[in-house]
mmCIF file of N, CA and C in Angstrom:
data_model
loop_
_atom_site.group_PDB
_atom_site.id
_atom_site.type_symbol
_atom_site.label_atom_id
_atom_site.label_comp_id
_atom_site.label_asym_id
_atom_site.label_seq_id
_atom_site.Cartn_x
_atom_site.Cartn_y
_atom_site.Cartn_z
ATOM 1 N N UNK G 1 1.453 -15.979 34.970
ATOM 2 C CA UNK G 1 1.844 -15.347 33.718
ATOM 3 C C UNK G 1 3.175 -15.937 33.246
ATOM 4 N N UNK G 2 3.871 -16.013 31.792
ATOM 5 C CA UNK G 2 4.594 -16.361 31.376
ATOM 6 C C UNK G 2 5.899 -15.538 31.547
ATOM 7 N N UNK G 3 6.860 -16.127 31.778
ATOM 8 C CA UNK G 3 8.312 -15.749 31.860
ATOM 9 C C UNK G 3 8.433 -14.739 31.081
ATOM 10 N N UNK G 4 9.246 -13.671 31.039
ATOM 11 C CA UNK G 4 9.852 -12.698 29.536
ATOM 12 C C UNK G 4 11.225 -11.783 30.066
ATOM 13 N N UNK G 5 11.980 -11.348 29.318
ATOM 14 C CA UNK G 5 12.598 -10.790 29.680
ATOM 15 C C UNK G 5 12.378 -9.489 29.394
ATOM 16 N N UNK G 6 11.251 -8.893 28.852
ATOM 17 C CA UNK G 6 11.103 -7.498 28.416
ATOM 18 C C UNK G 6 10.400 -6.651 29.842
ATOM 19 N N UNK G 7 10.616 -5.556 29.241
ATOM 20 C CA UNK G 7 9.964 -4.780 30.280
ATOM 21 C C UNK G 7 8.666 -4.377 30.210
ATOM 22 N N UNK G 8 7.943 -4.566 30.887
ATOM 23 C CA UNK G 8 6.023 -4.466 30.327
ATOM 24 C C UNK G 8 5.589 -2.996 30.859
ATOM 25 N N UNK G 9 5.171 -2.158 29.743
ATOM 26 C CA UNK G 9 4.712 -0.530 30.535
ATOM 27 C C UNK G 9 3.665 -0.487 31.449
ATOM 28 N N UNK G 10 2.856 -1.693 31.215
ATOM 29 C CA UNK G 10 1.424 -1.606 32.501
ATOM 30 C C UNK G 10 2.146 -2.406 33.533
ATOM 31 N N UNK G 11 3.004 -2.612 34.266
ATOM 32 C CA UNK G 11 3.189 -3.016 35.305
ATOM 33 C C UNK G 11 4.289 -1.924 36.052
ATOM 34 N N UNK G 12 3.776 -1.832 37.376
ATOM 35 C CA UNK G 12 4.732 -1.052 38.357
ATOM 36 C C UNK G 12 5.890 -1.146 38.289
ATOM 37 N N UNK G 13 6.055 -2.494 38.506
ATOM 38 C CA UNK G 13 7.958 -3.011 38.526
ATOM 39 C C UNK G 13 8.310 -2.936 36.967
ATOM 40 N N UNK G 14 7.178 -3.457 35.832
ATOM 41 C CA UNK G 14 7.531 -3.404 34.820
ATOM 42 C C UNK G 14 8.331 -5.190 34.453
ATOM 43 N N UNK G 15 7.842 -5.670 35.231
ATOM 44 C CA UNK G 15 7.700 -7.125 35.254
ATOM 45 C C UNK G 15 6.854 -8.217 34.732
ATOM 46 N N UNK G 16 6.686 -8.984 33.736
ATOM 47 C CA UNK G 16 5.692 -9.825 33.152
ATOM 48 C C UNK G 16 4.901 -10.456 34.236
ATOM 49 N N UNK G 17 6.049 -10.986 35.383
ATOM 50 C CA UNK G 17 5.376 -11.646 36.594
ATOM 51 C C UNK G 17 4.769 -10.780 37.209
ATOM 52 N N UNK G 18 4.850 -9.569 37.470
ATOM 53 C CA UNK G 18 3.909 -8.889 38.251
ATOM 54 C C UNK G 18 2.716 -8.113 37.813
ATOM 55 N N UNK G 19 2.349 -8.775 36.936
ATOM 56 C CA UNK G 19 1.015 -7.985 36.475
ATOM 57 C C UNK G 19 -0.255 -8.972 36.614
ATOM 58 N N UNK G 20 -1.308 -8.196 36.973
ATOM 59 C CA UNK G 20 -2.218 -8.994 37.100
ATOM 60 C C UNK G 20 -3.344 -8.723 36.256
ATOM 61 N N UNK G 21 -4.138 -9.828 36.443
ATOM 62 C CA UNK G 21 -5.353 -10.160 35.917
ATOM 63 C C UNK G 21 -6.271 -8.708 35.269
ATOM 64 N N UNK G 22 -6.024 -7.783 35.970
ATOM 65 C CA UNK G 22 -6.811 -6.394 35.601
ATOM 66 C C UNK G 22 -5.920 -5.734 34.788
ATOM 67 N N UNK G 23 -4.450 -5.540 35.183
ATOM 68 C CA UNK G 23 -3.462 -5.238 34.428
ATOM 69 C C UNK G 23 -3.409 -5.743 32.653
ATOM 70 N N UNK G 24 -3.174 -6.566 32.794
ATOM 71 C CA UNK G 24 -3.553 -7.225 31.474
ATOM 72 C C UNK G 24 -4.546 -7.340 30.562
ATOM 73 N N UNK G 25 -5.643 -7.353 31.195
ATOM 74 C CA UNK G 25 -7.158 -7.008 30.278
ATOM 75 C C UNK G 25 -7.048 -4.813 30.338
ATOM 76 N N UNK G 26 -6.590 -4.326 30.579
ATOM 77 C CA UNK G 26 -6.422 -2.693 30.339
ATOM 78 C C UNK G 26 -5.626 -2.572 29.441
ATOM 79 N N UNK G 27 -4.123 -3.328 29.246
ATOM 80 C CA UNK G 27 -2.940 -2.942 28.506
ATOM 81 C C UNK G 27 -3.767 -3.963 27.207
ATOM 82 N N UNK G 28 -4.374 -5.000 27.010
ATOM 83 C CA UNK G 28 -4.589 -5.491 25.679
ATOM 84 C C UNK G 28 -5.990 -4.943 25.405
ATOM 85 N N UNK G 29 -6.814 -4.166 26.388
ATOM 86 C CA UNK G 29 -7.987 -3.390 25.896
ATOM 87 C C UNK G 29 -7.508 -2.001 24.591
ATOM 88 N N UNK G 30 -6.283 -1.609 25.370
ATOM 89 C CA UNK G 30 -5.214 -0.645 25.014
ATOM 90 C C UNK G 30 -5.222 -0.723 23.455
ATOM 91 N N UNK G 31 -4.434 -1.617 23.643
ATOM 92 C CA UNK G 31 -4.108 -2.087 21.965
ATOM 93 C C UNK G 31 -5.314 -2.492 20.953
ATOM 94 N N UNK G 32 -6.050 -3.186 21.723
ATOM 95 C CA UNK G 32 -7.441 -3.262 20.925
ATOM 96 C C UNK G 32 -7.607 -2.008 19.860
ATOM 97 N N UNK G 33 -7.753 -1.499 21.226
ATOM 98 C CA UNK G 33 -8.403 -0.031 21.093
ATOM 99 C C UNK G 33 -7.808 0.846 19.799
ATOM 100 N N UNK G 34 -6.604 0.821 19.821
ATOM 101 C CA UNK G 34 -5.761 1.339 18.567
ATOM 102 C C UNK G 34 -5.681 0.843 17.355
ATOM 103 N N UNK G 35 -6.198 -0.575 17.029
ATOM 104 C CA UNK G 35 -6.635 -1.433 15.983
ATOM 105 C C UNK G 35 -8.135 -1.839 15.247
ATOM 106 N N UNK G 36 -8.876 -0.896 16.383
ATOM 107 C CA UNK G 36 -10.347 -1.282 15.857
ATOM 108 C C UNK G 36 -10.556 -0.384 14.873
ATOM 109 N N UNK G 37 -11.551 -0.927 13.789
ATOM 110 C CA UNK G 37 -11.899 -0.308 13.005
ATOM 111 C C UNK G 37 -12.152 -0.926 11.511
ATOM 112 N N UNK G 38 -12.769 -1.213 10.825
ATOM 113 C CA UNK G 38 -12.602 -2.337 9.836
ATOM 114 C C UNK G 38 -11.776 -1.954 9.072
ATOM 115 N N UNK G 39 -11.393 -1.091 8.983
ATOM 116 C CA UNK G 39 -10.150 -1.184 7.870
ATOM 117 C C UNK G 39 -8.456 -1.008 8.402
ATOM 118 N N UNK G 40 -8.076 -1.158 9.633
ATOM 119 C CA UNK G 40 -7.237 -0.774 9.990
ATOM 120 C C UNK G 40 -6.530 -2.061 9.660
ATOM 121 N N UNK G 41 -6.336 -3.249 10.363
ATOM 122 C CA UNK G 41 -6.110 -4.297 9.644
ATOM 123 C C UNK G 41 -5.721 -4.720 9.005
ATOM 124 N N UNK G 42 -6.433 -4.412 7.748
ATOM 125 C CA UNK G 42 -6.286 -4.733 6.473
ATOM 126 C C UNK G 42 -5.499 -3.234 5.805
ATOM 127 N N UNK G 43 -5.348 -2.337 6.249
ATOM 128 C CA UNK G 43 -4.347 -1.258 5.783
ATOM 129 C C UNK G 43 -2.397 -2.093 6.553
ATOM 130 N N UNK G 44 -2.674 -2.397 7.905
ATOM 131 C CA UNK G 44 -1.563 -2.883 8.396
ATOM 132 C C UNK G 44 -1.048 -4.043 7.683
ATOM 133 N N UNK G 45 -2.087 -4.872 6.610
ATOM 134 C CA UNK G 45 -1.248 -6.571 6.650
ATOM 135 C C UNK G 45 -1.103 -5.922 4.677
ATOM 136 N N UNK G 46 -1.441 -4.793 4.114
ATOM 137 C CA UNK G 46 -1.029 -4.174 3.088
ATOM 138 C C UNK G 46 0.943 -3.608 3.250
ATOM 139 N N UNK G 47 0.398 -3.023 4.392
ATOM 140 C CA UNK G 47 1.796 -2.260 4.555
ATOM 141 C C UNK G 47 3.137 -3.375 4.902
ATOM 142 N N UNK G 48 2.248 -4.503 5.323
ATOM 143 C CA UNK G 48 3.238 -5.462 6.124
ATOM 144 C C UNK G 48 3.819 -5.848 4.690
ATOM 145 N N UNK G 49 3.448 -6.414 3.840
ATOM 146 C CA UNK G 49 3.409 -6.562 2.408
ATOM 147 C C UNK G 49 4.273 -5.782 1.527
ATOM 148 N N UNK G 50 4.258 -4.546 1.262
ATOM 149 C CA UNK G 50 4.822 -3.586 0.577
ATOM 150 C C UNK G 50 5.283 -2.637 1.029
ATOM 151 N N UNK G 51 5.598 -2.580 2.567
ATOM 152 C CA UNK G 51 6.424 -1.581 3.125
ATOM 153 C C UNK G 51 6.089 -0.322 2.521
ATOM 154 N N UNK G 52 5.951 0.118 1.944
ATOM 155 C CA UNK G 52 5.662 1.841 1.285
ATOM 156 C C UNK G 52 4.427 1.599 0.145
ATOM 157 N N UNK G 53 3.474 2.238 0.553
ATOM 158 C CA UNK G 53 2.096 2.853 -0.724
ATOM 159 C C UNK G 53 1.775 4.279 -0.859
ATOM 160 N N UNK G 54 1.646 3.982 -1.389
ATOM 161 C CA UNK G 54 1.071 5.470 -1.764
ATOM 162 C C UNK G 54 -0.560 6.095 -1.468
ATOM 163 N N UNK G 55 -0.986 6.769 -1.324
ATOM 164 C CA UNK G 55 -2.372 6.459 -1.072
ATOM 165 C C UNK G 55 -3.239 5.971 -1.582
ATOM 166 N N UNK G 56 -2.874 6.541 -3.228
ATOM 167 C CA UNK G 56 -3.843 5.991 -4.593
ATOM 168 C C UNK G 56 -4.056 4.427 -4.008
ATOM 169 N N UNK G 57 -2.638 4.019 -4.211
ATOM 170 C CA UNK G 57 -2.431 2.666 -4.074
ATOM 171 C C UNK G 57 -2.653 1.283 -3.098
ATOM 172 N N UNK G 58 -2.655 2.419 -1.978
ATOM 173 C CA UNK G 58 -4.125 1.922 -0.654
ATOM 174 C C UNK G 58 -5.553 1.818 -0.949
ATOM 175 N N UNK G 59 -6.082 2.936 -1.575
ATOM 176 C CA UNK G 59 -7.519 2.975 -2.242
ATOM 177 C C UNK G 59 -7.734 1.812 -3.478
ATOM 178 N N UNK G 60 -6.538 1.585 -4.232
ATOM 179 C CA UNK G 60 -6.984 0.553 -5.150
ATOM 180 C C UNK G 60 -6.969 -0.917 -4.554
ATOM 181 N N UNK G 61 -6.096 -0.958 -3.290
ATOM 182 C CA UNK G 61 -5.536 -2.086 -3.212
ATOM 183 C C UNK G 61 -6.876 -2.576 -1.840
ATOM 184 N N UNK G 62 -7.686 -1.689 -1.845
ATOM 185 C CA UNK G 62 -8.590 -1.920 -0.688
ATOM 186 C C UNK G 62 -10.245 -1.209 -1.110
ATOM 187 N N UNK G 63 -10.469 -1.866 -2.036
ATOM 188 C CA UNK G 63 -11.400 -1.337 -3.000
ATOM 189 C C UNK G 63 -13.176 -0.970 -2.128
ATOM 190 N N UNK G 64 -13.323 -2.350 -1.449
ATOM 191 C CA UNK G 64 -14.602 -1.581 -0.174
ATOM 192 C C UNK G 64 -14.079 -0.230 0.177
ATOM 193 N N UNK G 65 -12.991 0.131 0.520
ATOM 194 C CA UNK G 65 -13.302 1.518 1.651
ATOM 195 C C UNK G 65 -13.150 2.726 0.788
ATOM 196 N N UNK G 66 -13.873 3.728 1.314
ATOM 197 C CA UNK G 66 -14.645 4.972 0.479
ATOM 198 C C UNK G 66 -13.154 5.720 1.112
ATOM 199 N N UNK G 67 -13.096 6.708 0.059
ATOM 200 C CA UNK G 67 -11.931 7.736 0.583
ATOM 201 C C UNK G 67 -11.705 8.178 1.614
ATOM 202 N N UNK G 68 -12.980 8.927 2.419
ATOM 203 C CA UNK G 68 -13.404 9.481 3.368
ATOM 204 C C UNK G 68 -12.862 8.554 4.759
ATOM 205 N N UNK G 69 -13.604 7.140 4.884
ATOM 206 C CA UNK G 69 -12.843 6.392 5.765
ATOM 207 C C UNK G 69 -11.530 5.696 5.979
ATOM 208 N N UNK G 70 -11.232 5.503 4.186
ATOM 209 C CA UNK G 70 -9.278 5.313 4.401
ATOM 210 C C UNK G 70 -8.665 6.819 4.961
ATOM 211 N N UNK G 71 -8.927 8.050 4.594
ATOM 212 C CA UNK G 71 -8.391 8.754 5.369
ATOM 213 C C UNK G 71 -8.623 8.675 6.674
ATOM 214 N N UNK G 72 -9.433 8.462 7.336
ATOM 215 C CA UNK G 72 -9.738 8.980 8.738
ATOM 216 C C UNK G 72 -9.187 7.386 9.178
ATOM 217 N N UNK G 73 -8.856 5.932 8.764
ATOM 218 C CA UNK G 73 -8.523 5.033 9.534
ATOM 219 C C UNK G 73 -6.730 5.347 9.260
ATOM 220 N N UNK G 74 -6.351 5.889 8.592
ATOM 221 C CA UNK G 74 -4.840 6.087 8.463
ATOM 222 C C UNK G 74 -4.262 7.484 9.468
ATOM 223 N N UNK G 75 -4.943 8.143 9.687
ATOM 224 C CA UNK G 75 -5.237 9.974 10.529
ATOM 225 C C UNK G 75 -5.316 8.417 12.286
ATOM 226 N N UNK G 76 -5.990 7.881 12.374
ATOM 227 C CA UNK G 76 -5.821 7.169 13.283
ATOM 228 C C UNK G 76 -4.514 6.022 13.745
ATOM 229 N N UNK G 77 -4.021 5.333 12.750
ATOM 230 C CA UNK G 77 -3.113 4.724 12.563
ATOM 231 C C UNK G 77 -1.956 5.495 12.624
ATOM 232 N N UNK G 78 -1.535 6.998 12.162
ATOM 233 C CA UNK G 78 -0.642 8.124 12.671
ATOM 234 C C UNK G 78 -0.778 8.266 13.611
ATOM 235 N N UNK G 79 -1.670 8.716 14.138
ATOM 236 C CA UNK G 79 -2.248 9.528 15.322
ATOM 237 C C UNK G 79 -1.264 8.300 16.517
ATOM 238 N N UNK G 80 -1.648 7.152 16.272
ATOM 239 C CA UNK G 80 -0.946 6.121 17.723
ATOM 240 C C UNK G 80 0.097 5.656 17.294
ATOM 241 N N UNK G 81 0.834 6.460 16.413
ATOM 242 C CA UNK G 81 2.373 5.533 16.042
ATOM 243 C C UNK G 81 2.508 4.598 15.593
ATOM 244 N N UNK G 82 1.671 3.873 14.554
ATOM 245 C CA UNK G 82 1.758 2.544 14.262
ATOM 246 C C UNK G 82 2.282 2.735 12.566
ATOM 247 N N UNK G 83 1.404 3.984 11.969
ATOM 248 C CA UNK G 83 1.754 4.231 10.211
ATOM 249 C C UNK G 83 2.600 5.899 10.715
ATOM 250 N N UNK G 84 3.512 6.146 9.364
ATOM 251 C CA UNK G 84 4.017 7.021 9.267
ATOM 252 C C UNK G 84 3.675 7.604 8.004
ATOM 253 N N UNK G 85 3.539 9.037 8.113
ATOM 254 C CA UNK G 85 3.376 9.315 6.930
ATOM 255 C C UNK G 85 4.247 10.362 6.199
ATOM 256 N N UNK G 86 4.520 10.416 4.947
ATOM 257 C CA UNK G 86 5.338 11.181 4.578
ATOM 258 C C UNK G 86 4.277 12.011 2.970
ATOM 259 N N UNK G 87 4.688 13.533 3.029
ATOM 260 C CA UNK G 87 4.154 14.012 1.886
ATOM 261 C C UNK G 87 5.294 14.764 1.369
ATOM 262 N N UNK G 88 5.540 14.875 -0.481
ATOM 263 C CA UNK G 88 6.246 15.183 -0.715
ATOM 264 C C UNK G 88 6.049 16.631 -1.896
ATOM 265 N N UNK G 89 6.565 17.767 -1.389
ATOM 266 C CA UNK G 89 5.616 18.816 -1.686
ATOM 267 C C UNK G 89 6.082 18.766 -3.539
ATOM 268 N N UNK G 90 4.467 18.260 -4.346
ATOM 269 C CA UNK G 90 5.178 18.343 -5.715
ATOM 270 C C UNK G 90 3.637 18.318 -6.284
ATOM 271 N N UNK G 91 3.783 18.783 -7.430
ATOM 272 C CA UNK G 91 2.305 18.536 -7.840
ATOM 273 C C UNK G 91 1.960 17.877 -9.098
ATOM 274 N N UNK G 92 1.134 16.878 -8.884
ATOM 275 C CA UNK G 92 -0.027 16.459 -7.655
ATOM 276 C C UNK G 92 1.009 15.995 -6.799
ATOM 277 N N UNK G 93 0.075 16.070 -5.162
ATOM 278 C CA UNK G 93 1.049 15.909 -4.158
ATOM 279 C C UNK G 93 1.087 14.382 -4.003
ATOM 280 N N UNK G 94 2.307 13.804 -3.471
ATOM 281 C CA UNK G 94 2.527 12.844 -3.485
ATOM 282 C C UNK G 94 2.501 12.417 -1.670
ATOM 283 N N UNK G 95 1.779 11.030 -1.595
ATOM 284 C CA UNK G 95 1.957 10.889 -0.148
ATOM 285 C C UNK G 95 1.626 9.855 0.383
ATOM 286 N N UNK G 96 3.133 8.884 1.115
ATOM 287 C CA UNK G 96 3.025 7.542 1.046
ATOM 288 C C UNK G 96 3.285 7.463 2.847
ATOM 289 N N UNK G 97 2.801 5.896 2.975
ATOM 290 C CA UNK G 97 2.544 5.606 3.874
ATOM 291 C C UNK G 97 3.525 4.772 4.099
ATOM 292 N N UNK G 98 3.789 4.614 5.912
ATOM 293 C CA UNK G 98 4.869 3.201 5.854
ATOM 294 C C UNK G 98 4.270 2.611 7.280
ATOM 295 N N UNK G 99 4.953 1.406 7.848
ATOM 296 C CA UNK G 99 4.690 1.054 9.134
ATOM 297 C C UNK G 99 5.889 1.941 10.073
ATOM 298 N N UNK G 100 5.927 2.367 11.077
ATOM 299 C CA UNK G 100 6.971 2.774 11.677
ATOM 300 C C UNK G 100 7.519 1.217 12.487
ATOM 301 N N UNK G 101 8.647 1.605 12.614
ATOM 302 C CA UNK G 101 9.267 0.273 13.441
ATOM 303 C C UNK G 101 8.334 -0.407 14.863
ATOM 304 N N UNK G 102 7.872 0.889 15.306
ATOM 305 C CA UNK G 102 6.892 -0.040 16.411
ATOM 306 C C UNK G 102 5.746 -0.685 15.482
ATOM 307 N N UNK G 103 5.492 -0.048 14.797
ATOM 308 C CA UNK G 103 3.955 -0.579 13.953
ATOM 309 C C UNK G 103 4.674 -2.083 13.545
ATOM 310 N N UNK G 104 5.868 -2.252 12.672
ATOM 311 C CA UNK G 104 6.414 -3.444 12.153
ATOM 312 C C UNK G 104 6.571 -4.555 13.088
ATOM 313 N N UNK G 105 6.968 -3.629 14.455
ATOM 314 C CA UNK G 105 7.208 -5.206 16.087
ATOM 315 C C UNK G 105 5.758 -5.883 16.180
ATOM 316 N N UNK G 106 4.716 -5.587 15.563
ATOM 317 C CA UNK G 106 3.636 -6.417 16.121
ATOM 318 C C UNK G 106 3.288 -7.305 15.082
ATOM 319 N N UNK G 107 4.082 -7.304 13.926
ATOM 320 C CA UNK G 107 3.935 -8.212 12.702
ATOM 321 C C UNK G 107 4.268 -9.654 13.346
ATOM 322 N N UNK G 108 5.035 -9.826 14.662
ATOM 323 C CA UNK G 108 5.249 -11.259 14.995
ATOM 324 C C UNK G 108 3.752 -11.408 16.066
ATOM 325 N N UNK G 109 3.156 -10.537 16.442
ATOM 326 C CA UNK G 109 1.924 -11.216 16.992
ATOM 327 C C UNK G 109 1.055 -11.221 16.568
ATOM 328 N N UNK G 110 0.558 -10.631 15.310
ATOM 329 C CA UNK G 110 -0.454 -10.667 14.258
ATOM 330 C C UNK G 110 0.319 -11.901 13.664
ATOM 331 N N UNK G 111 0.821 -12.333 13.100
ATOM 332 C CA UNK G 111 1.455 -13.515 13.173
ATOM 333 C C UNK G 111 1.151 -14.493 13.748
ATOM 334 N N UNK G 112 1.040 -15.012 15.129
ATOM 335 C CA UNK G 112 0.307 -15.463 16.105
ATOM 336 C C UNK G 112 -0.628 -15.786 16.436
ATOM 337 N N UNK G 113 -1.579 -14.575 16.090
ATOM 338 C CA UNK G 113 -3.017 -14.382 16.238
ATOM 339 C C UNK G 113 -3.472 -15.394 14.932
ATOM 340 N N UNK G 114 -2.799 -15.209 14.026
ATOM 341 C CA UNK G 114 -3.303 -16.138 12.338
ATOM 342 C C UNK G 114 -3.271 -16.826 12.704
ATOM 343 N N UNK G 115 -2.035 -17.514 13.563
ATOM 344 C CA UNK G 115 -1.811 -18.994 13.504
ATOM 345 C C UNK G 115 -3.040 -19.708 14.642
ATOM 346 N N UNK G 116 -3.330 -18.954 15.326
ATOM 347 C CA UNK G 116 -4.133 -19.335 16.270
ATOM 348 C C UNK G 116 -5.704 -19.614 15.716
ATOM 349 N N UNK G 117 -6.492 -18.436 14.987
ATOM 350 C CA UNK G 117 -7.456 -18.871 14.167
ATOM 351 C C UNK G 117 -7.409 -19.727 13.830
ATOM 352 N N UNK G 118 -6.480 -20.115 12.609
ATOM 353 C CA UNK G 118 -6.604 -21.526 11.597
ATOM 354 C C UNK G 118 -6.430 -22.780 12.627
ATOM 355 N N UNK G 119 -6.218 -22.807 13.438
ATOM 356 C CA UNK G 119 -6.151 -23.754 14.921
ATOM 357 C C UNK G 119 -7.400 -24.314 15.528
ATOM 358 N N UNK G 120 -8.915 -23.040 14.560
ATOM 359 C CA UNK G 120 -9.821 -23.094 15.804
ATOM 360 C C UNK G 120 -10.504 -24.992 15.599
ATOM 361 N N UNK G 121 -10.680 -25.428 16.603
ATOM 362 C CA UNK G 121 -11.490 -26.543 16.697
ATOM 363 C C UNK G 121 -12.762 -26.564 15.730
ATOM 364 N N UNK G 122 -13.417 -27.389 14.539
ATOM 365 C CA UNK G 122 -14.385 -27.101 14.171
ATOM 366 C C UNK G 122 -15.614 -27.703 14.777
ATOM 367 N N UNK G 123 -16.695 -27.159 14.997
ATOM 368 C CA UNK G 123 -17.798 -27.077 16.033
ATOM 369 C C UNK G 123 -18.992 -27.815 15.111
ATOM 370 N N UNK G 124 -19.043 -28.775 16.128
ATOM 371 C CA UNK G 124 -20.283 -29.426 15.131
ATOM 372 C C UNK G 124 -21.581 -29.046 15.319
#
């Protein structure tokens, strides 16, 4: 495994070097897991974008997804700390979305992940 100086939560010592092979496929099953969904994604690389929407403004700006499932992929995206949400009691109610700072730290490995796609070898 690669050098780091951070502290890794799936490892005992909390060591990059000491995690293994099972360790690592659980902690990035982990994260998977908190990103699946077809619209989650594409709600995160919105927010990465404009830092604050509104909801309307999620629904317009993501025109496939039906109300019903932008709520329930954002109720998920709260739910694991990644979006924050704020409502502001006024009427009509107002109620915008943001990345929280952990949600914003993974903008450098979604980052990564792009660069790696456009990388792929083309297959004859």
């Amino acid at each position: 495994m690669a050098r780091t100086d951070k502290k890794v939560g799936y490892s005992p010592t909390g060591k990059l070097e000491d995690v293994t092979p099972d360790m690592a496929a659980t902690g990035v099953e982990a994260a998977f897991r908190m990103l699946e969904g077809r619209w989650k994604m594409v709600i995160i690389f919105h927010l990465f974008d404009r830092q604050v929407l509104r909801f309307s403004e999620l629904e317009r700006a993501i025109p496939g997804v039906s109300q019903k499932m932008l709520i329930q992929q954002l109720r998920d995206l709260e739910r694991d700390g990644i979006v924050e949400r704020a409502v502001y009691p006024q009427v009509p109610p107002k109620v915008e979305y943001r990345l929280t700072a952990w949600g914003q730290a993974m903008c450098p490995a979604l980052d990564a992940l792009l660069e790696w796609a456009v990388q792929r070898p083309q297959i004859r």
